[in-house]
Coordinates of C-alpha atoms in Angstrom, one line a residue:
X1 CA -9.5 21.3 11.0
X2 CA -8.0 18.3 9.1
X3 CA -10.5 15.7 7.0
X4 CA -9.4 12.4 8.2
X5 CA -9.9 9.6 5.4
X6 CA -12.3 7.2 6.3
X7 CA -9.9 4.4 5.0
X8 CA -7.0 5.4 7.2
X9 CA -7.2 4.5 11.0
X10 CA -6.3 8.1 13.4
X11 CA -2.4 8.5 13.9
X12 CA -1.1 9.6 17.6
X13 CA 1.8 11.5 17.6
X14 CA 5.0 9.1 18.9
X15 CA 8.5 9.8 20.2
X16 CA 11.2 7.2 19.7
X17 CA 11.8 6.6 23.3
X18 CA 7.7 5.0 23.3
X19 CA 9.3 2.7 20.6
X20 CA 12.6 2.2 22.0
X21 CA 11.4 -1.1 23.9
X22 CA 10.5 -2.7 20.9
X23 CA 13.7 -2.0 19.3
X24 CA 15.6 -4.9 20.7
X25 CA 13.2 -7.6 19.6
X26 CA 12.6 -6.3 16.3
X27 CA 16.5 -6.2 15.9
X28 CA 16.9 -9.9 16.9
X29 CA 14.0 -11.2 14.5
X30 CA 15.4 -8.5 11.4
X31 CA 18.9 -10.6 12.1
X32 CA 17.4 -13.6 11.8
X33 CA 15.7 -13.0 8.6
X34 CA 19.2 -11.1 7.5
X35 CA 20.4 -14.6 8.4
X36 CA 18.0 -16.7 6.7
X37 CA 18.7 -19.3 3.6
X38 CA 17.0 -21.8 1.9
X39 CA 14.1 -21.7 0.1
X40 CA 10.7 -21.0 1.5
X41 CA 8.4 -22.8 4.2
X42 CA 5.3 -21.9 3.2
X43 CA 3.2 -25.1 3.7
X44 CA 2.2 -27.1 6.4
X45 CA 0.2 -26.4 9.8
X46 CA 0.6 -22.9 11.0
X47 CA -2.0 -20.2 12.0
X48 CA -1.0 -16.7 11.2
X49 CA -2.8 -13.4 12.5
X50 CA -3.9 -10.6 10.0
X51 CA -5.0 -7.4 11.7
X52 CA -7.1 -4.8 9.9
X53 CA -8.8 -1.4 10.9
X54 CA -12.3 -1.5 8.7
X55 CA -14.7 -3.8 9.6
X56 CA -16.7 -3.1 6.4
X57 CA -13.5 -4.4 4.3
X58 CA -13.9 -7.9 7.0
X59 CA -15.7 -10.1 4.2
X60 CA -13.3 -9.2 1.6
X61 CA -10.4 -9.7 3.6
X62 CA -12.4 -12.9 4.6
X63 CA -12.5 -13.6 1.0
X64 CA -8.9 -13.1 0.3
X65 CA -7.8 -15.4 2.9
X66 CA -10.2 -17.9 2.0
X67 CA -8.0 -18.0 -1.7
X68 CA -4.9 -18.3 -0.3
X69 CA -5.8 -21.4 2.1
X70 CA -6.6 -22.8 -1.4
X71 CA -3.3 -22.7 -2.3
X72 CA -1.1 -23.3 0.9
X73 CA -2.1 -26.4 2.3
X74 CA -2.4 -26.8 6.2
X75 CA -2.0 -23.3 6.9
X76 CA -4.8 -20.9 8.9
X77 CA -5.5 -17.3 8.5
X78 CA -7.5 -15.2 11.5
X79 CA -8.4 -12.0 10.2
X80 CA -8.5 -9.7 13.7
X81 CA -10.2 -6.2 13.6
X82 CA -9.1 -2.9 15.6
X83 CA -11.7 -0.2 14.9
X84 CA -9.4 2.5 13.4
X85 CA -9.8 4.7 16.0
X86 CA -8.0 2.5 18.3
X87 CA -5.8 0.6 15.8
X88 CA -2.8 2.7 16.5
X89 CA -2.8 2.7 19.8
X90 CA -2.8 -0.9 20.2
X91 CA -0.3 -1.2 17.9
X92 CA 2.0 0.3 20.2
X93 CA 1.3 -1.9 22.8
X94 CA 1.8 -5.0 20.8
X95 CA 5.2 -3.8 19.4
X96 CA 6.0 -2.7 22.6
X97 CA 5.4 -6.2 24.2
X98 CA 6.5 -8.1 21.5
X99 CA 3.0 -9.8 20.4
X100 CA 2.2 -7.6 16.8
X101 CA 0.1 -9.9 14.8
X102 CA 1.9 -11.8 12.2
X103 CA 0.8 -9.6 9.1
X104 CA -1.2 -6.0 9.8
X105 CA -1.9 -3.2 7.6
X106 CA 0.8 -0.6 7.8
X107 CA 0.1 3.2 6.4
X108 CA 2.7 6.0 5.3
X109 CA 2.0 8.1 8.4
X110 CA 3.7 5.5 10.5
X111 CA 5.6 3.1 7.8
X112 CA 8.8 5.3 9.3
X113 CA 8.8 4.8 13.0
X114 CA 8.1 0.8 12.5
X115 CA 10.7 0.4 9.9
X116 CA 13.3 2.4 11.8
X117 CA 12.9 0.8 14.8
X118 CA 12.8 -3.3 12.9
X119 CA 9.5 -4.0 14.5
X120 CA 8.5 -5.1 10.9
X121 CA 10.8 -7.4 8.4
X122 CA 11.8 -6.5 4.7
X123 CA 10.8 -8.3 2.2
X124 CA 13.3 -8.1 -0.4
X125 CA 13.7 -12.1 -0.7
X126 CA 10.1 -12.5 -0.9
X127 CA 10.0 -10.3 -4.0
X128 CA 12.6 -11.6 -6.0
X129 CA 12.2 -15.1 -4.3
X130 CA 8.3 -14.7 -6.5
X131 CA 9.2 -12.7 -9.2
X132 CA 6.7 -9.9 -8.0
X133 CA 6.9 -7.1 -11.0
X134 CA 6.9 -4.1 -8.5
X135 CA 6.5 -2.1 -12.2
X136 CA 2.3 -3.6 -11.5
X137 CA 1.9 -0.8 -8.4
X138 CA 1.7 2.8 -8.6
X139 CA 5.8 3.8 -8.0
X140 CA 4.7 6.2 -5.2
X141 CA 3.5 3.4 -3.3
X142 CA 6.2 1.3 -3.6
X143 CA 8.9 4.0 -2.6
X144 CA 5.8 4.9 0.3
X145 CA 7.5 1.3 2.1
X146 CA 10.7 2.0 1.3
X147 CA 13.3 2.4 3.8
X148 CA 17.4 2.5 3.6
X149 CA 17.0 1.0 0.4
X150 CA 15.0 -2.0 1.4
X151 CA 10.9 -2.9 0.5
X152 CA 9.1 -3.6 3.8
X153 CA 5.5 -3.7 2.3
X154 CA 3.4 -4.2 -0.4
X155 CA 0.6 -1.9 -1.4
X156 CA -2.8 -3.1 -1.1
X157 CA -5.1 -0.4 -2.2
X158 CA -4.7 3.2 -3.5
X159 CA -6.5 7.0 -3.2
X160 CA -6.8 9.6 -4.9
X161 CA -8.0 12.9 -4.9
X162 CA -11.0 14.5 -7.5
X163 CA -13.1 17.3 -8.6
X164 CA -16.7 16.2 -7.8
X165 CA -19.1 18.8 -9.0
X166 CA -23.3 18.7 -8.8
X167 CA -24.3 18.9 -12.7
X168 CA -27.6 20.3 -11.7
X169 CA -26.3 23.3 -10.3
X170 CA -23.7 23.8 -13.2
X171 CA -26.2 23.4 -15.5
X172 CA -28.5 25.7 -14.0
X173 CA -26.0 28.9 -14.1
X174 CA -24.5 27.6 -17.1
X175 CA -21.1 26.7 -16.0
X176 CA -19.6 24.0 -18.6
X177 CA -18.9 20.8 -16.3
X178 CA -15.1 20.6 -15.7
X179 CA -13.0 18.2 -17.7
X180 CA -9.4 17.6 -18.2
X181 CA -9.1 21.1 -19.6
X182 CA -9.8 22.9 -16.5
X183 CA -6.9 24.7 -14.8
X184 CA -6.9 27.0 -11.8
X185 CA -8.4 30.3 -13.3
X186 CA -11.2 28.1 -15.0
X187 CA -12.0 26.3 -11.3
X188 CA -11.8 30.2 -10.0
X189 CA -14.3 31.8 -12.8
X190 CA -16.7 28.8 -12.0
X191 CA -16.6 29.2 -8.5
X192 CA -17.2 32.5 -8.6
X193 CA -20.2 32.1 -11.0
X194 CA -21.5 29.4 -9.0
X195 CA -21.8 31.4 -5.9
X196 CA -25.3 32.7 -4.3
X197 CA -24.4 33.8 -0.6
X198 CA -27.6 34.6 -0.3
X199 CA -29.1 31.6 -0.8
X200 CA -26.2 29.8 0.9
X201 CA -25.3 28.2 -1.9
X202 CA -21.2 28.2 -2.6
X203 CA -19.1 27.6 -5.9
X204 CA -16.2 25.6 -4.4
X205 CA -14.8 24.4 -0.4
X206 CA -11.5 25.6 0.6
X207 CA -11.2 23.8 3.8
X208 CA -7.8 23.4 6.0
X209 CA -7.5 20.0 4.5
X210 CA -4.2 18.4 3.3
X211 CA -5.0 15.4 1.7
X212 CA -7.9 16.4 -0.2
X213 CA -7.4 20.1 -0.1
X214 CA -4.4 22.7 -0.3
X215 CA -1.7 20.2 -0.6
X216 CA -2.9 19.2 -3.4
X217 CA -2.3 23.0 -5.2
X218 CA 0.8 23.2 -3.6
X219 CA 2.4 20.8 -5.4
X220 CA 0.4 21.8 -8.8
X221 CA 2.4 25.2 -7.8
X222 CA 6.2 23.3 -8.0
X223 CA 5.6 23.9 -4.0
X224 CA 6.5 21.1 -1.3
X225 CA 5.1 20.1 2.3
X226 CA 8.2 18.5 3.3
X227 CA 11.5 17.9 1.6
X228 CA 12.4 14.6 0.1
X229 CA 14.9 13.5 3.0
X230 CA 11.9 14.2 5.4
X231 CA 14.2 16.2 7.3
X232 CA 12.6 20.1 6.3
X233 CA 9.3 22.1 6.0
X234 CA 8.2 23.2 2.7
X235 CA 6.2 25.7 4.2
X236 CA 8.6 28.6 3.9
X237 CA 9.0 28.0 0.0
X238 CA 7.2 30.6 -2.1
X239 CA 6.0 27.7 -4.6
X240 CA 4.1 27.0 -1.5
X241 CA 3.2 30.0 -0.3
X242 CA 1.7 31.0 -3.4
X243 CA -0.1 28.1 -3.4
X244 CA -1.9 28.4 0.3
X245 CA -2.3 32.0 -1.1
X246 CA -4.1 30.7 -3.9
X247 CA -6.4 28.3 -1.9
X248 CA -7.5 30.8 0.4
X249 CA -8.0 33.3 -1.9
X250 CA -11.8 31.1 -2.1
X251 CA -12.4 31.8 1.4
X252 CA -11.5 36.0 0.8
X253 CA -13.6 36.4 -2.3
X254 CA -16.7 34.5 -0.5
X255 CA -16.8 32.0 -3.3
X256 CA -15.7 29.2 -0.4
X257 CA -17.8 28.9 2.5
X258 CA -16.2 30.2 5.7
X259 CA -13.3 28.7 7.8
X260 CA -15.9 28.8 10.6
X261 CA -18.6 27.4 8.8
X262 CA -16.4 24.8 7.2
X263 CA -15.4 23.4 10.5
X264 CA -18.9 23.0 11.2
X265 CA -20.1 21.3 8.6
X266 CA -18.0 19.4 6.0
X267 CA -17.5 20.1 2.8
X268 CA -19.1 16.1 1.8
X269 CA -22.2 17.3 3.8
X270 CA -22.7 20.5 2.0
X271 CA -22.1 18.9 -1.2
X272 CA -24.6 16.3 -0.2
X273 CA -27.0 18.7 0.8
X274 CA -26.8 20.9 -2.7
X275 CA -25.2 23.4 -1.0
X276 CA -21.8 23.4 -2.5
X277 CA -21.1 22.7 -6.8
X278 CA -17.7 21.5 -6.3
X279 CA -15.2 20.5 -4.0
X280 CA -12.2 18.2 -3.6
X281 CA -12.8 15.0 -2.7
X282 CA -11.8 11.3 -2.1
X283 CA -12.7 8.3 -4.5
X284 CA -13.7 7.1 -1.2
X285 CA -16.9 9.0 -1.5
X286 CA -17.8 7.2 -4.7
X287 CA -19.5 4.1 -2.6
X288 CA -21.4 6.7 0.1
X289 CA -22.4 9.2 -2.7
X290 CA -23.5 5.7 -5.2
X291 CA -25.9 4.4 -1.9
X292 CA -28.2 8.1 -2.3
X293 CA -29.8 7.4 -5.6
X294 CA -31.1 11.0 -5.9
X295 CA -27.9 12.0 -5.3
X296 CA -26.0 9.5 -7.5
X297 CA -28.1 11.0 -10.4
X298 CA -26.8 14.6 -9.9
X299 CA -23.3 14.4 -8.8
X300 CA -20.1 13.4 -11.0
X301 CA -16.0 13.8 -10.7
X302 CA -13.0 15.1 -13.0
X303 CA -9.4 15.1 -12.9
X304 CA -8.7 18.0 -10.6
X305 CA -7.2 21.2 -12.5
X306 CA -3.8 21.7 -13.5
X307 CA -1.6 24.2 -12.2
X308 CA 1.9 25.3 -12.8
X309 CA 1.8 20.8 -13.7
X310 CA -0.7 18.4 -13.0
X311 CA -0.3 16.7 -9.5
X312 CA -2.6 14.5 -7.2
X313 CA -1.8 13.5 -3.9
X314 CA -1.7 9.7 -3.1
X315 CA -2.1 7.8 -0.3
X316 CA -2.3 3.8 0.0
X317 CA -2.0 0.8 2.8
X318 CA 0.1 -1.7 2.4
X319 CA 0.7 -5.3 3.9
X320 CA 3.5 -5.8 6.1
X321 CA 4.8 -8.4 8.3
X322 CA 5.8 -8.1 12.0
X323 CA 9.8 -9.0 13.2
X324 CA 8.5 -11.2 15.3
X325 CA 6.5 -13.5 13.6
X326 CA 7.2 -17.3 14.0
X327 CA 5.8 -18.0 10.9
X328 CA 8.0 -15.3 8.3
X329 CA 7.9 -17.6 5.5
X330 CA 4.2 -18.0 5.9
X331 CA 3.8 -14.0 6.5
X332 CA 6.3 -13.3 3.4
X333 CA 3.7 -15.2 1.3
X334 CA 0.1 -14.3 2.9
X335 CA 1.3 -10.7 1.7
X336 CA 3.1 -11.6 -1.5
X337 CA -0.9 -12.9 -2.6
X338 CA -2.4 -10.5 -1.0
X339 CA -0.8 -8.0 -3.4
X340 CA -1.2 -10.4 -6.4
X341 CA -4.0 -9.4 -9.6
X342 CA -5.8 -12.8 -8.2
X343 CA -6.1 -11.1 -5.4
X344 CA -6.6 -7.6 -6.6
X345 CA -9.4 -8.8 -8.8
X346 CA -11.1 -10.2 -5.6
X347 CA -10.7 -7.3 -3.8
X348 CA -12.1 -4.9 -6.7
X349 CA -15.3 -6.9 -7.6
X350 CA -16.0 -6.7 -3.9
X351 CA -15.6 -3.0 -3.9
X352 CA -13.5 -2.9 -0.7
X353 CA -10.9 -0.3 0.0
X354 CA -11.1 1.9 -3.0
X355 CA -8.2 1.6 -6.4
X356 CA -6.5 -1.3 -6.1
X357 CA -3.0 -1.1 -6.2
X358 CA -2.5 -3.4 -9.0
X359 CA -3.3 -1.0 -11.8
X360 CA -4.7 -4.1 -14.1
X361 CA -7.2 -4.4 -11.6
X362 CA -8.7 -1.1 -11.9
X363 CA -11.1 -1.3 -14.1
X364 CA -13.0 -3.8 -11.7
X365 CA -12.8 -1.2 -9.2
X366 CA -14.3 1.5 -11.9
X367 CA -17.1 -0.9 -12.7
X368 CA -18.4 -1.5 -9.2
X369 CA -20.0 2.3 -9.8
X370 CA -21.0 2.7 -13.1
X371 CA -22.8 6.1 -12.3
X372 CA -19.4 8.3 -11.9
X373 CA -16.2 8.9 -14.0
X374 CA -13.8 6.5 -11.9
X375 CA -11.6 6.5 -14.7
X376 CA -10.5 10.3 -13.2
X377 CA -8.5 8.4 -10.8
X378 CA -7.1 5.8 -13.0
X379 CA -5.9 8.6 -15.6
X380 CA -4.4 10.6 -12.6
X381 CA -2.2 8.1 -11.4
X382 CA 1.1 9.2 -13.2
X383 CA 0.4 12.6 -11.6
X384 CA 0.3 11.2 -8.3
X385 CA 2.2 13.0 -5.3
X386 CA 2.8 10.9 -2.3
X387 CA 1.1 11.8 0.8
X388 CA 3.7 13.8 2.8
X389 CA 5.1 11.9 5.7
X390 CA 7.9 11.5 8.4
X391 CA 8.4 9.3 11.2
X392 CA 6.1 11.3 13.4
X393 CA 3.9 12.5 10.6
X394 CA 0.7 13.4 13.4
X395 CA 3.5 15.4 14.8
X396 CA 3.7 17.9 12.4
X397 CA 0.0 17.9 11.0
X398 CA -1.1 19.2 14.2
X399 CA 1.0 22.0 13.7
X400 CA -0.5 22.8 10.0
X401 CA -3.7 23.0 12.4
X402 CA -2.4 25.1 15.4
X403 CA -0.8 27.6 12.9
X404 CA -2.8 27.9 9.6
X405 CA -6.0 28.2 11.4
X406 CA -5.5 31.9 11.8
X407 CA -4.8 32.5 8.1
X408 CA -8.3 30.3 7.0
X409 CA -9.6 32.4 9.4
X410 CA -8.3 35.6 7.4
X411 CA -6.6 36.9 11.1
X412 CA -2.9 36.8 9.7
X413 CA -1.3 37.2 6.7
X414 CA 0.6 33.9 4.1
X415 CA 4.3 34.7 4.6
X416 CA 3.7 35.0 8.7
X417 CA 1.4 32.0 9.0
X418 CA 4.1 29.8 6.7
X419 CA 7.0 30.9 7.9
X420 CA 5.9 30.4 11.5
X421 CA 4.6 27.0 10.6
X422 CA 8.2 25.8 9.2
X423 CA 9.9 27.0 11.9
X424 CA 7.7 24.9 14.4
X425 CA 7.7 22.2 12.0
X426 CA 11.1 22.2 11.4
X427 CA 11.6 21.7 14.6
X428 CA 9.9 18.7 15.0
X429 CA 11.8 17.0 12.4
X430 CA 15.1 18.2 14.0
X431 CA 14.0 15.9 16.6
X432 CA 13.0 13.2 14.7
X433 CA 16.7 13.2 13.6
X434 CA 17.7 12.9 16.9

């Protein structure tokens, strides 16, 4: 089962021939830009369309827009919203028929398949063209939208994985509340302390998550989900496979709640419900967990434990803007502000979207919940990992599903599950090649 962040809209799986239509247009309108001098039009009457997938983000989006007007005379912004589980999908149809909005939010998962086929425009010109400091963003993000050695977006937010823990129940069994001391064996010693099975209550989650589970210990381990050139499984590695061994090694010693039971109920609900002392988590719970004052009084969160090294997966959205816009000067800027401190700050006070990517913003962010240690996330962004991707990133995730499901669910062994797993997956990205 794979814990979808709430941020991020749901991926589909995609083959280039479904893109192949959108290719040609994409190609004319990357020329043209290619093609482009002079100095910016970035003024004067012009509506441009800004999708986004999260409703609850519309008034700061709203907001956002509302201070760039300020500053570019004549020009409209409609801010357009796809709930996320459709987002995708009509994504595709809009690339395909040559009508993407004029800027949209763009995630790693996909970043690949839209760059590669020029349905979106790089914005090299822009950057220099404003003297953007791309040394203000987490560097993970800013190779995340990087593609043949041109910057197609510009990150707008940031997450980051965390050790949340109940205090009560540490307290009560006397388990010292984890800090940035805490490696594995320390997070295994608790777990196992914290552990009543027969009052249901559990020491730690070990669900078949990536993002805020196993992938995160696999690259504490020195491990790798997918090789740098996107173009081979990690899974065989033995970095790796000691760290999967590692991760379910909760689930075998009963310290984790079961596979089954897991897939039932979430780790965030047993947590809620004081069933569970600690799991790993997004800083996307921090608002949900803040609304429950009784549980806002209980609950807090630490850097995550260190390994063979210290490491955090990342994920952010960016900005981008479509090849077809008629307005790319316009677009260039609209996304240029929107990843501007001015901005940032906005954005942060407002509590929208998690970490802003502008890591002088922060600290706005951190403020907006004063009851748990946001700074975790901000200390943990130079061990940040980015969130494994390819061109058909869905692709391959469902295969983590289809073939580690059996080893969560202690019916095969590490080394046959793995190896399995990067053949299939291997295969995939063979194609993706293609």
């Amino acid at each position: 089962m794979s814990h979808r962040n709430p941020a991020l809209p749901m991926a589909r799986s995609l083959d280039r021939r479904t893109f192949i239509r959108m290719a040609g247009a994409g190609a004319g309108a990357a020329a043209l830009a290619a093609c482009s001098n002079g100095g910016p039009a970035t003024s004067g009457s012009a509506t441009l369309s800004y999708r986004i997938w999260s409703a609850s983000q519309l008034d700061a989006m709203r907001a956002l827009v509302d201070a760039f007007r300020a500053q570019h005379d004549g020009l409209q912004v409609d801010v357009e919203v796809t709930p996320d589980d459709q987002y995708w999908t009509k994504m595709e149809a809009a690339a395909t028929s040559g009508t993407l909005p004029d800027v949209f939010w763009m995630h790693a998962r996909q970043f690949v398949l839209y760059a590669q086929n020029q349905a979106i425009r790089p914005i090299d010109d822009v950057i220099e063209r404003a003297g953007v400091d791309l040394g203000q963003y987490p560097s993970v993000l800013v190779e995340a939208y990087q593609y043949e050695g041109r910057q197609y977006a510009l990150p707008r937010n940031f997450n980051l994985i965390g050790l949340w823990y109940n205090r009560d129940l540490l307290d009560a069994a006397g388990v010292p509340h984890p800090d940035d001391t805490w490696s594995w064996q320390d997070l295994e010693s608790a777990a196992a302390e914290l552990t009543d099975e027969k009052r249901g209550h559990y020491g730690f989650a070990a669900p078949l998550q990536g993002q805020t589970g196993y992938w995160n210990a696999v690259y504490q381990n020195n491990g790798l989900i997918i090789s740098d050139d996107l173009t081979r499984s990690g899974y065989d590695d033995p970095a790796t496979q000691q760290a999967i061994d590692w991760w379910t090694g909760f689930l075998r010693s009963g310290s984790s709640p079961s596979h089954q039971q897991l897939t039932e109920t979430a780790p965030a609900a047993l947590f809620q419900s004081g069933k569970l002392a600690m799991m790993f988590e997004g800083d996307w719970n921090a608002s949900s967990f803040a609304a429950d004052p009784a549980l806002a009084e209980q609950v807090d969160v630490a850097v995550l434990p260190e390994g063979a090294r210290r490491a955090c997966i990342m994920h952010g959205s960016g900005n981008v803007v479509a090849a077809t816009t008629k307005n790319p000067d316009q677009a260039a800027a609209l996304v240029e502000f929107l990843a501007s401190k001015t901005a940032q700050d906005i954005q942060s006070k407002m509590g929208a979207s998690g970490p802003p990517s502008v890591t002088g913003s922060i600290d706005a962010w951190i403020a907006t919940n004063p009851a748990f240690s946001l700074d975790v996330f901000k200390r943990q962004v130079d061990d940040a990992v980015l969130f494994p991707h390819s061109r058909d990133t869905t692709a391959w995730q469902e295969l983590e599903t289809r073939f580690l499901a059996p080893l969560w669910a202690g019916e095969t062994d590490v080394e046959a599950a793995t190896t399995e797993l990067a053949a299939a997956m291997n295969a995939v990205l063979e194609r993706e090649q293609g």
